[in-house]
Amino acid sequence: PPSVMVIPPGVDLVAFLHWTPAMQHLAEMLNLPAADVILLLPARLTRRKNIALALSVLAHLRRLSGADVRLVVTGPPGAHNPANPGYLGELLNQRAALGLEDSAHFLYALGEGDTPFIPDDATLANLYGLADALFFPSTQEGFGIPMLEAGLVGLPIFCADLPPLRETGGETATYFDPVNAAPQDLAAAIWNALRTNPLHTMRVRVRQHYCWEAILRNHLHPLIQSLLEDTD
């Protein structure tokens, strides 16, 4: 028995989750399935979306947990304020200062050449299906469509304590003060909620160990390599 390597079957993430080609490209480029936590922030790059707070929380989460925690921000700069493109530059500078270049992903900045990347509705739905939680720290909202979308796919929701978001999420979300909350406290609350959630544990287990890419990497490649070494 010690000489027999057992290779489990797996799940094809692309087929099972109906990934678009754009989603396949993102997952491969950013190695998203390997992450321990994926926080989704579906928002345009405007100051009221409070994305700077999300970056600070991400930095604390990574230090607190020692885990590969990611933040995915999906939107382009807002179209109605000429200062919004400059806000992206500020966020990228903050990301660099916090050492988060490999863990905070602004999809708009991932385009090729002069063409920015803006996910279509199907790709955005794919991101909801892969993410572990919705993080929504806005200081001003009218309703909160992302909370409805997160609810449809069963994502835990961590969002600003605003009346419209309370109305949308009811008692099902974890709320925080988007202006005065300490980033380290938010990070601790998110980490404690996720690490004790068996659904999150299973989600990460499947994508890290039972998708075909992981089986190839962790089982088949080592087996082939050992056979080659025995032959030598």
Coordinates of C-alpha atoms in Angstrom, one line a residue, residues 14 18-33 70 105 107 109-113 115-119 123 126-127 130 213:
V14 CA -14.9 26.1 -16.0
H18 CA -20.2 28.0 -16.7
W19 CA -17.2 30.3 -16.8
T20 CA -16.9 32.8 -19.7
P21 CA -13.6 33.0 -21.6
A22 CA -12.9 36.3 -19.8
M23 CA -13.4 34.6 -16.4
Q24 CA -11.1 31.7 -17.4
H25 CA -8.5 34.3 -18.3
L26 CA -8.8 36.1 -15.0
A27 CA -8.7 33.0 -12.9
E28 CA -5.6 31.8 -14.7
M29 CA -3.8 35.1 -14.7
L30 CA -4.5 35.9 -11.1
N31 CA -4.5 32.3 -9.9
L32 CA -7.8 32.9 -8.1
P33 CA -8.7 29.3 -7.3
R70 CA -7.5 38.6 -2.2
H105 CA -6.9 43.2 -8.1
L107 CA -9.9 44.5 -13.0
A109 CA -6.3 48.0 -14.8
L110 CA -5.9 44.5 -16.2
G111 CA -6.8 45.3 -19.8
E112 CA -4.4 44.9 -22.7
G113 CA -2.8 48.0 -24.3
T115 CA -8.3 48.7 -23.7
P116 CA -9.4 48.5 -20.1
F117 CA -11.0 45.3 -18.8
I118 CA -14.6 45.7 -17.8
P119 CA -16.4 42.4 -17.0
T123 CA -18.3 37.2 -16.1
N126 CA -18.9 34.0 -12.5
L127 CA -16.9 36.2 -10.0
L130 CA -16.1 32.0 -7.1
E213 CA -5.7 21.9 -12.1

